[in-house]
Amino acid sequence: MEPSGRLELTWANKHLRLISNPDGGYEWVDPTDPRVSEVRLLHDVDTVGDDTTDGNLLIEGDALHALTALNRIPELARRYAGQVRLVYIDPPFNTGQAFAHYDDNLEHSVWLSMLRDRLVQLKPLLAPNGSIWVHLDDAEVHRCRVVMDEVLGAANFIGTAIWHRTKAPKNSAIHLSLDHDFLLAYAADGRLWRSNLLPRTEAMDAKFTNRDDDPRGPWFPDNLSARNFYSKGTYSITCPSGRVIAGPPKGRFWRFSEERFKTLDADGRIWWGADGDKSPTYKLFLAEVRSGRVASTVWPPEEVGYVRNGKQEIKALFPDIDPFSTPKPERLIQRVLQVASDPGDIVLDCFAGSGTTAAVAHKMGRRWVTSEREPETVSTFTRPRLEKVVKGEDPGGITDAVDWKGGGGFRLVRVGPSMFDLDAETGDVYL
């Protein structure tokens, strides 16, 4: 614990920094190592479609170098620093498994430093009302939250969304069937961040009926009593039938004063039942409720997709290639974007993988930046997928739901080489 009393997670080599090697591994170096602070250029490779105004970027190269360039190269910093409304990252879960397209098995201290260094670089890219969402499972989520408290501030914690990702429990599980993932959400400034409302569902609207043909339309019989104490909420009520209700149910209080109740009744906003003898309810009209619904912390697969849907979407795009082991369904990413961004906003994902975040952002009218360190992944999955989106040749995912027809474009850029060399014998770094 620091002298200030702020809690902190410690781990081996936390005081050091990580730099990535061409072979895909990482190297511990002192923070003063010139390779840590160097700004690598982003070299143009190609332009796909029409990207004269959107500024969509697919960056081939390690995330740390890509993020440093966005923060430090003046041309890019003017466009992206402090401008990113939403960061969604799906980093390696560190489950100890080796997948076809990446090795998900890092020593805890390496994984934590890798995550911390990227969060530190992502933070200055956030807009004042922006947020960061990190997608994980049980393996590292508890440690990740402490690191995010440290980098982003515990006061800026928004909440944890739980994605129920499977249809049935795994009977082969040794202990418990792990059927959900976590999405940790932190705001750049918790005082400014607000969640967007989600569209109302048909089931929600179906609860509203118009049993008395009220010209104001469908309504819901809302409870007139509440648990919270209300000094004016203890009066008796006489039903139209003449039956007297001595007061609210035991331990509860009427929501309105007697004077307000009579005004509502005169306005036809109190329902007494068809025979005028039931306990009163308040007529909440559908036309007067909020146009959307507040996002819950539990996301059912019926709304945001199952884990298998992500694989199906990739397989449909690339039928002759083995898909990623853990691609996320487009509807899941759509939910994050619905809650935490608006059309025209910049969305960033520095663990692109197969490109789901950028594909969904493009279809939803957001601008985007995404980076992927493996050139083979970029050439096999990320770029071809995003090209299909631009050309309107991706019929899956959320395409029909958002009526996506194609359009826009993006730039493909590549992180340049380091300006420093390493002496194989002495380990010294030199220009």
Coordinates of N, CA and C in Angstrom, one line a residue, residues 92-282:
P92 N -6.0 -11.2 -25.0 CA -5.8 -12.6 -24.6 C -6.3 -12.8 -23.2
F93 N -7.1 -13.8 -23.0 CA -7.7 -14.1 -21.7 C -6.6 -14.7 -20.7
N94 N -5.5 -15.1 -21.3 CA -4.5 -15.8 -20.5 C -5.0 -17.0 -19.8
T95 N -5.6 -17.9 -20.6 CA -6.2 -19.1 -20.0 C -5.3 -20.2 -19.9
G96 N -4.1 -20.1 -20.5 CA -3.1 -21.1 -20.5 C -3.2 -22.1 -21.7
Q97 N -4.0 -21.7 -22.6 CA -4.2 -22.6 -23.8 C -3.5 -22.0 -25.0
A98 N -3.2 -22.9 -25.9 CA -2.6 -22.4 -27.2 C -3.6 -22.6 -28.3
F99 N -4.0 -21.5 -28.9 CA -5.0 -21.6 -30.0 C -4.3 -21.5 -31.4
A100 N -5.1 -21.7 -32.4 CA -4.5 -21.8 -33.7 C -3.8 -20.5 -34.2
H101 N -4.4 -19.4 -33.7 CA -3.9 -18.1 -34.2 C -3.1 -17.3 -33.2
Y102 N -3.1 -17.7 -31.9 CA -2.3 -17.0 -30.9 C -2.1 -17.9 -29.7
D103 N -1.1 -17.6 -28.9 CA -0.8 -18.4 -27.7 C -1.3 -17.6 -26.5
D104 N -2.3 -18.2 -25.9 CA -3.0 -17.5 -24.7 C -2.4 -18.0 -23.4
N105 N -1.1 -17.9 -23.3 CA -0.4 -18.4 -22.1 C 0.8 -17.6 -21.7
L106 N 0.5 -16.5 -21.0 CA 1.6 -15.6 -20.6 C 1.7 -15.7 -19.1
E107 N 2.9 -15.5 -18.6 CA 3.1 -15.4 -17.1 C 2.4 -14.2 -16.6
H108 N 1.8 -14.3 -15.4 CA 0.9 -13.3 -14.9 C 1.5 -11.9 -15.0
S109 N 2.8 -11.8 -14.6 CA 3.4 -10.5 -14.5 C 3.6 -9.9 -15.9
V110 N 3.8 -10.8 -16.9 CA 3.9 -10.3 -18.3 C 2.6 -9.8 -18.8
W111 N 1.5 -10.6 -18.5 CA 0.2 -10.2 -18.9 C -0.3 -8.9 -18.3
L112 N 0.0 -8.7 -17.0 CA -0.4 -7.5 -16.3 C 0.3 -6.3 -16.8
S113 N 1.6 -6.4 -17.0 CA 2.4 -5.3 -17.6 C 1.9 -5.0 -19.0
M114 N 1.7 -6.0 -19.8 CA 1.2 -5.8 -21.1 C -0.1 -5.0 -21.1
L115 N -1.0 -5.4 -20.2 CA -2.3 -4.7 -20.1 C -2.2 -3.3 -19.6
R116 N -1.4 -3.1 -18.5 CA -1.2 -1.8 -17.9 C -0.6 -0.8 -18.9
D117 N 0.4 -1.3 -19.6 CA 1.1 -0.4 -20.6 C 0.1 0.1 -21.7
R118 N -0.8 -0.8 -22.1 CA -1.7 -0.4 -23.1 C -2.8 0.5 -22.5
L119 N -3.3 0.3 -21.3 CA -4.2 1.2 -20.7 C -3.7 2.6 -20.5
V120 N -2.4 2.6 -20.1 CA -1.7 3.9 -20.0 C -1.7 4.7 -21.3
Q121 N -1.5 4.0 -22.4 CA -1.5 4.6 -23.7 C -2.9 5.0 -24.2
L122 N -3.9 4.2 -23.8 CA -5.3 4.4 -24.2 C -5.9 5.6 -23.5
K123 N -5.5 5.8 -22.3 CA -6.2 6.8 -21.5 C -6.2 8.2 -22.1
P124 N -5.0 8.7 -22.6 CA -5.1 10.1 -23.2 C -5.8 10.1 -24.5
L125 N -6.1 9.0 -25.1 CA -6.9 9.0 -26.4 C -8.4 9.2 -26.1
L126 N -8.8 9.0 -24.9 CA -10.2 9.0 -24.6 C -10.8 10.5 -24.6
A127 N -12.0 10.6 -25.2 CA -12.7 11.9 -25.1 C -13.2 12.1 -23.7
P128 N -13.4 13.3 -23.2 CA -13.9 13.5 -21.8 C -15.1 12.7 -21.4
N129 N -16.0 12.4 -22.4 CA -17.1 11.5 -22.1 C -17.0 10.1 -22.6
G130 N -15.7 9.7 -22.8 CA -15.4 8.4 -23.3 C -15.3 7.3 -22.3
S131 N -15.2 6.1 -22.7 CA -15.1 4.9 -21.8 C -14.3 3.8 -22.4
I132 N -13.7 3.0 -21.5 CA -12.9 1.8 -21.9 C -13.6 0.5 -21.4
W133 N -13.8 -0.4 -22.3 CA -14.5 -1.7 -22.0 C -13.5 -2.8 -22.2
V134 N -13.2 -3.6 -21.2 CA -12.2 -4.7 -21.4 C -13.0 -6.1 -21.2
H135 N -12.9 -6.9 -22.2 CA -13.6 -8.2 -22.2 C -12.7 -9.3 -21.7
L136 N -13.1 -10.0 -20.7 CA -12.3 -11.1 -20.1 C -13.2 -12.2 -19.5
D137 N -12.5 -13.3 -19.1 CA -13.2 -14.3 -18.4 C -12.6 -14.4 -17.0
D138 N -12.9 -15.5 -16.3 CA -12.5 -15.6 -14.9 C -11.0 -15.6 -14.7
A139 N -10.2 -16.0 -15.7 CA -8.7 -16.2 -15.5 C -8.0 -14.9 -14.9
E140 N -8.3 -13.7 -15.5 CA -7.6 -12.5 -15.1 C -8.5 -11.4 -14.7
V141 N -9.8 -11.5 -14.7 CA -10.7 -10.4 -14.5 C -10.5 -9.7 -13.2
H142 N -10.2 -10.5 -12.1 CA -10.0 -9.9 -10.8 C -8.8 -9.0 -10.7
R143 N -7.7 -9.5 -11.4 CA -6.5 -8.7 -11.4 C -6.6 -7.5 -12.3
C144 N -7.3 -7.7 -13.4 CA -7.5 -6.6 -14.3 C -8.2 -5.4 -13.7
R145 N -9.3 -5.7 -12.9 CA -10.0 -4.6 -12.3 C -9.1 -3.8 -11.4
V146 N -8.2 -4.4 -10.6 CA -7.4 -3.6 -9.8 C -6.4 -2.7 -10.6
V147 N -5.9 -3.3 -11.7 CA -5.0 -2.5 -12.6 C -5.8 -1.3 -13.2
M148 N -7.0 -1.6 -13.6 CA -7.9 -0.5 -14.2 C -8.2 0.6 -13.1
D149 N -8.4 0.2 -11.9 CA -8.6 1.1 -10.8 C -7.4 2.0 -10.7
E150 N -6.2 1.4 -10.8 CA -4.9 2.2 -10.6 C -4.7 3.1 -11.8
V151 N -4.9 2.7 -13.0 CA -4.7 3.5 -14.2 C -5.8 4.5 -14.5
L152 N -7.0 4.1 -14.4 CA -8.1 4.9 -14.8 C -8.9 5.6 -13.6
G153 N -8.6 5.1 -12.4 CA -9.3 5.7 -11.2 C -10.5 4.9 -10.8
A154 N -10.5 4.4 -9.5 CA -11.6 3.6 -9.0 C -13.0 4.4 -9.1
A155 N -12.9 5.7 -9.0 CA -14.1 6.5 -9.0 C -14.7 6.5 -10.4
N156 N -14.0 6.1 -11.4 CA -14.5 6.1 -12.8 C -15.0 4.7 -13.2
F157 N -15.1 3.8 -12.3 CA -15.7 2.5 -12.6 C -17.1 2.6 -12.9
I158 N -17.6 2.1 -14.1 CA -19.0 2.2 -14.5 C -19.8 1.0 -14.0
G159 N -19.2 -0.2 -14.3 CA -19.9 -1.4 -13.9 C -19.3 -2.6 -14.7
T160 N -19.8 -3.8 -14.4 CA -19.4 -5.0 -15.0 C -20.6 -5.6 -15.7
A161 N -20.5 -5.7 -17.0 CA -21.5 -6.4 -17.8 C -21.2 -7.9 -17.9
I162 N -22.2 -8.7 -17.7 CA -22.0 -10.2 -17.8 C -22.7 -10.7 -19.0
W163 N -21.9 -11.3 -19.9 CA -22.4 -11.9 -21.1 C -22.6 -13.4 -20.9
H164 N -23.9 -13.8 -20.9 CA -24.2 -15.3 -20.8 C -24.0 -15.8 -22.2
R165 N -22.9 -16.5 -22.5 CA -22.5 -16.8 -23.8 C -22.8 -18.2 -24.4
T166 N -23.3 -19.1 -23.5 CA -23.6 -20.4 -24.0 C -25.0 -20.8 -23.7
K167 N -25.5 -21.7 -24.5 CA -26.9 -22.2 -24.4 C -27.1 -23.2 -23.3
A168 N -26.1 -24.1 -23.1 CA -26.3 -25.1 -22.1 C -24.9 -25.3 -21.4
P169 N -25.0 -25.7 -20.1 CA -23.8 -26.0 -19.3 C -23.0 -27.1 -19.9
K170 N -21.7 -27.0 -19.7 CA -20.8 -28.1 -20.2 C -20.7 -29.2 -19.2
N171 N -21.2 -30.4 -19.5 CA -21.2 -31.5 -18.6 C -19.8 -32.0 -18.3
S172 N -18.8 -31.7 -19.2 CA -17.5 -32.1 -19.0 C -16.7 -31.3 -18.0
A173 N -17.3 -30.2 -17.5 CA -16.6 -29.3 -16.5 C -16.2 -30.1 -15.2
I174 N -15.0 -29.8 -14.8 CA -14.6 -30.5 -13.6 C -15.2 -29.9 -12.3
H175 N -15.3 -28.6 -12.3 CA -15.9 -27.9 -11.2 C -17.2 -27.3 -11.5
L176 N -17.2 -26.1 -12.1 CA -18.4 -25.4 -12.5 C -18.3 -25.1 -14.0
S177 N -19.4 -25.2 -14.7 CA -19.4 -24.9 -16.1 C -19.3 -23.3 -16.3
L178 N -18.3 -22.9 -16.9 CA -18.1 -21.4 -17.1 C -18.9 -21.0 -18.3
D179 N -20.0 -20.3 -18.1 CA -20.9 -20.0 -19.1 C -21.0 -18.5 -19.4
H180 N -20.1 -17.7 -18.8 CA -20.2 -16.3 -19.0 C -18.9 -15.6 -19.1
D181 N -18.8 -14.4 -19.7 CA -17.6 -13.6 -19.7 C -18.0 -12.3 -19.0
F182 N -16.9 -11.5 -18.7 CA -17.1 -10.2 -18.1 C -16.7 -9.1 -19.0
L183 N -17.3 -7.9 -19.0 CA -16.9 -6.7 -19.6 C -16.8 -5.6 -18.6
L184 N -15.5 -5.3 -18.2 CA -15.3 -4.2 -17.3 C -15.3 -2.9 -18.0
A185 N -16.1 -2.0 -17.4 CA -16.3 -0.7 -18.1 C -15.8 0.4 -17.1
Y186 N -15.0 1.3 -17.6 CA -14.5 2.5 -16.9 C -14.6 3.7 -17.8
A187 N -15.0 4.8 -17.2 CA -15.2 6.1 -17.9 C -13.9 6.9 -17.8
A188 N -13.7 7.7 -18.8 CA -12.6 8.7 -18.7 C -12.9 9.6 -17.5
D189 N -14.1 10.0 -17.3 CA -14.6 10.8 -16.2 C -16.0 10.4 -15.8
G190 N -16.1 9.7 -14.7 CA -17.4 9.2 -14.3 C -18.4 10.2 -14.1
R191 N -18.0 11.5 -13.9 CA -19.0 12.6 -13.7 C -19.7 13.0 -15.0
L192 N -19.0 12.7 -16.1 CA -19.5 13.1 -17.4 C -20.1 11.9 -18.2
W193 N -19.7 10.7 -17.9 CA -20.2 9.6 -18.8 C -21.6 9.2 -18.5
R194 N -22.4 9.0 -19.5 CA -23.8 8.6 -19.4 C -24.1 7.5 -20.4
S195 N -24.8 6.5 -20.0 CA -25.2 5.4 -20.9 C -26.3 5.8 -21.8
N196 N -26.2 5.4 -23.0 CA -27.3 5.5 -24.0 C -28.4 4.5 -23.6
L197 N -29.7 4.9 -23.9 CA -30.8 3.9 -23.8 C -30.8 2.9 -24.9
L198 N -31.2 1.7 -24.6 CA -31.4 0.7 -25.6 C -32.8 0.7 -26.1
P199 N -33.0 0.2 -27.3 CA -34.4 0.2 -27.9 C -35.3 -0.7 -27.0
R200 N -36.5 -0.3 -26.8 CA -37.5 -1.1 -26.1 C -37.8 -2.3 -26.9
T201 N -38.1 -3.4 -26.1 CA -38.4 -4.7 -26.8 C -39.9 -4.8 -27.0
E202 N -40.3 -5.7 -27.8 CA -41.7 -6.0 -28.1 C -42.4 -6.5 -26.8
A203 N -41.6 -7.3 -26.0 CA -42.2 -7.8 -24.8 C -42.5 -6.7 -23.8
M204 N -41.6 -5.7 -23.7 CA -41.9 -4.6 -22.8 C -43.1 -3.8 -23.2
D205 N -43.3 -3.6 -24.5 CA -44.5 -2.8 -25.0 C -45.7 -3.6 -24.9
A206 N -45.6 -5.0 -25.0 CA -46.8 -5.8 -24.9 C -47.5 -5.8 -23.6
K207 N -46.8 -5.3 -22.5 CA -47.4 -5.2 -21.2 C -48.4 -4.0 -21.1
F208 N -48.3 -3.2 -22.1 CA -49.2 -2.0 -22.1 C -50.5 -2.4 -23.0
T209 N -51.6 -2.2 -22.4 CA -52.9 -2.5 -23.1 C -53.8 -1.3 -22.8
N210 N -55.0 -1.4 -23.4 CA -56.0 -0.3 -23.3 C -57.4 -0.9 -23.0
R211 N -57.5 -1.5 -21.8 CA -58.7 -2.2 -21.4 C -59.9 -1.3 -21.3
D212 N -59.7 0.0 -21.1 CA -60.9 0.9 -21.0 C -61.0 1.9 -22.2
D213 N -60.3 1.6 -23.3 CA -60.3 2.4 -24.5 C -60.0 3.9 -24.2
D214 N -59.0 4.1 -23.4 CA -58.6 5.4 -23.1 C -58.0 6.1 -24.4
P215 N -58.4 7.3 -24.7 CA -57.9 7.9 -26.0 C -56.5 8.2 -25.9
R216 N -55.9 8.2 -24.7 CA -54.4 8.4 -24.6 C -53.6 7.2 -25.0
G217 N -54.2 6.1 -25.3 CA -53.5 4.9 -25.8 C -53.3 3.9 -24.7
P218 N -52.4 2.9 -25.1 CA -52.1 1.8 -24.1 C -51.5 2.3 -22.8
W219 N -51.8 1.5 -21.8 CA -51.2 1.9 -20.5 C -51.0 0.7 -19.6
F220 N -50.2 0.8 -18.6 CA -49.8 -0.3 -17.7 C -50.3 0.1 -16.3
P221 N -50.9 -0.9 -15.6 CA -51.4 -0.6 -14.2 C -50.3 -0.7 -13.2
D222 N -49.7 0.5 -12.9 CA -48.5 0.6 -12.0 C -49.0 0.6 -10.6
N223 N -48.1 0.1 -9.7 CA -48.4 0.0 -8.3 C -48.5 1.4 -7.7
L224 N -49.5 1.7 -6.9 CA -49.7 3.0 -6.3 C -49.0 3.1 -4.9
S225 N -48.5 2.0 -4.4 CA -47.8 2.0 -3.1 C -46.3 1.8 -3.2
A226 N -45.6 2.3 -2.3 CA -44.1 2.2 -2.3 C -43.6 1.9 -0.8
R227 N -42.4 1.4 -0.7 CA -41.9 1.0 0.6 C -41.4 2.3 1.4
N228 N -40.9 3.2 0.6 CA -40.3 4.4 1.3 C -41.3 5.2 2.0
F229 N -40.9 5.7 3.2 CA -41.9 6.5 4.0 C -42.2 7.8 3.3
Y230 N -43.6 8.1 3.4 CA -44.1 9.3 2.8 C -45.1 9.8 3.8
S231 N -44.9 10.9 4.4 CA -45.8 11.4 5.5 C -47.2 11.7 5.0
K232 N -47.4 11.9 3.7 CA -48.7 12.2 3.2 C -49.4 11.0 2.5
G233 N -48.7 9.8 2.7 CA -49.2 8.6 2.0 C -49.9 7.6 2.9
T234 N -50.7 8.0 3.9 CA -51.3 7.1 4.8 C -52.8 7.2 4.9
Y235 N -53.5 7.9 3.9 CA -54.9 8.2 4.0 C -55.7 7.0 3.5
S236 N -57.0 7.0 3.8 CA -58.0 6.0 3.3 C -58.5 6.4 1.9
I237 N -59.0 5.4 1.2 CA -59.5 5.6 -0.2 C -60.8 4.9 -0.3
T238 N -61.8 5.6 -1.0 CA -63.1 5.0 -1.3 C -63.2 4.7 -2.7
C239 N -63.4 3.4 -3.0 CA -63.6 2.9 -4.4 C -64.9 3.4 -5.0
P240 N -65.0 3.5 -6.3 CA -66.3 3.9 -7.0 C -67.4 3.0 -6.5
S241 N -67.1 1.8 -6.2 CA -68.2 0.9 -5.7 C -68.7 1.2 -4.3
G242 N -68.0 2.1 -3.6 CA -68.3 2.4 -2.3 C -67.5 1.7 -1.2
R243 N -66.7 0.7 -1.6 CA -65.8 0.0 -0.6 C -64.7 0.9 -0.2
V244 N -64.4 0.9 1.1 CA -63.4 1.8 1.7 C -62.1 1.0 1.9
I245 N -61.0 1.5 1.4 CA -59.7 0.9 1.7 C -59.0 1.8 2.8
A246 N -58.8 1.2 3.9 CA -58.4 1.9 5.1 C -57.0 2.6 4.9
G247 N -56.2 2.1 4.0 CA -54.9 2.7 3.8 C -54.0 1.8 2.9
P248 N -52.8 2.1 2.7 CA -51.9 1.3 1.8 C -51.6 0.0 2.5
P249 N -51.1 -1.0 1.8 CA -50.7 -2.3 2.4 C -49.8 -2.1 3.6
K250 N -49.8 -3.0 4.5 CA -49.0 -2.9 5.7 C -47.5 -2.7 5.3
G251 N -46.9 -1.7 6.0 CA -45.5 -1.5 5.7 C -45.2 -0.7 4.5
R252 N -46.2 -0.2 3.8 CA -46.0 0.6 2.6 C -46.8 1.9 2.7
F253 N -46.6 2.8 1.7 CA -47.2 4.1 1.7 C -47.7 4.4 0.3
W254 N -48.8 5.2 0.2 CA -49.2 5.6 -1.1 C -48.2 6.5 -1.7
R255 N -48.0 6.4 -3.0 CA -47.0 7.2 -3.7 C -47.3 8.7 -3.8
F256 N -48.6 9.0 -3.8 CA -49.1 10.4 -4.0 C -49.8 10.9 -2.7
S257 N -49.9 12.2 -2.5 CA -50.7 12.7 -1.5 C -52.2 12.5 -1.8
E258 N -53.0 12.7 -0.9 CA -54.5 12.5 -1.1 C -55.0 13.5 -2.1
E259 N -54.5 14.8 -2.1 CA -54.9 15.8 -3.0 C -54.5 15.4 -4.4
R260 N -53.2 15.0 -4.6 CA -52.7 14.6 -5.9 C -53.5 13.3 -6.4
F261 N -53.8 12.4 -5.5 CA -54.5 11.2 -5.9 C -55.9 11.6 -6.5
K262 N -56.6 12.5 -5.9 CA -57.9 12.9 -6.4 C -57.8 13.6 -7.7
T263 N -56.7 14.4 -7.9 CA -56.5 15.0 -9.2 C -56.3 14.0 -10.3
L264 N -55.5 13.0 -10.0 CA -55.2 11.9 -11.0 C -56.5 11.1 -11.3
D265 N -57.3 10.9 -10.3 CA -58.5 10.1 -10.5 C -59.5 10.9 -11.4
A266 N -59.6 12.2 -11.1 CA -60.4 13.1 -12.0 C -60.0 13.1 -13.4
D267 N -58.7 12.9 -13.6 CA -58.1 12.9 -15.0 C -58.1 11.5 -15.6
G268 N -58.8 10.6 -15.0 CA -58.9 9.2 -15.5 C -57.6 8.4 -15.5
R269 N -56.7 8.8 -14.6 CA -55.4 8.1 -14.5 C -55.4 7.0 -13.4
I270 N -56.5 6.7 -12.8 CA -56.6 5.7 -11.8 C -57.5 4.6 -12.3
W271 N -57.0 3.4 -12.2 CA -57.8 2.2 -12.6 C -58.3 1.4 -11.4
W272 N -59.6 1.2 -11.3 CA -60.2 0.6 -10.2 C -60.7 -0.8 -10.5
G273 N -60.3 -1.3 -11.7 CA -60.8 -2.6 -12.1 C -62.1 -2.4 -12.9
A274 N -62.5 -3.4 -13.7 CA -63.7 -3.2 -14.5 C -65.0 -3.0 -13.7
D275 N -65.0 -3.5 -12.5 CA -66.2 -3.3 -11.7 C -66.1 -2.2 -10.7
G276 N -65.0 -1.4 -10.7 CA -64.8 -0.3 -9.8 C -64.6 -0.6 -8.4
D277 N -64.2 -1.9 -8.1 CA -64.1 -2.3 -6.7 C -62.7 -2.8 -6.3
K278 N -61.7 -2.8 -7.3 CA -60.4 -3.3 -7.0 C -59.5 -2.2 -6.4
S279 N -58.4 -2.6 -5.7 CA -57.5 -1.7 -5.2 C -56.9 -0.8 -6.4
P280 N -56.8 0.5 -6.2 CA -56.4 1.3 -7.3 C -55.0 1.1 -7.8
T281 N -54.8 1.3 -9.1 CA -53.5 1.3 -9.7 C -53.3 2.6 -10.6
Y282 N -52.1 3.0 -10.8 CA -51.8 4.2 -11.6 C -51.7 3.8 -13.1

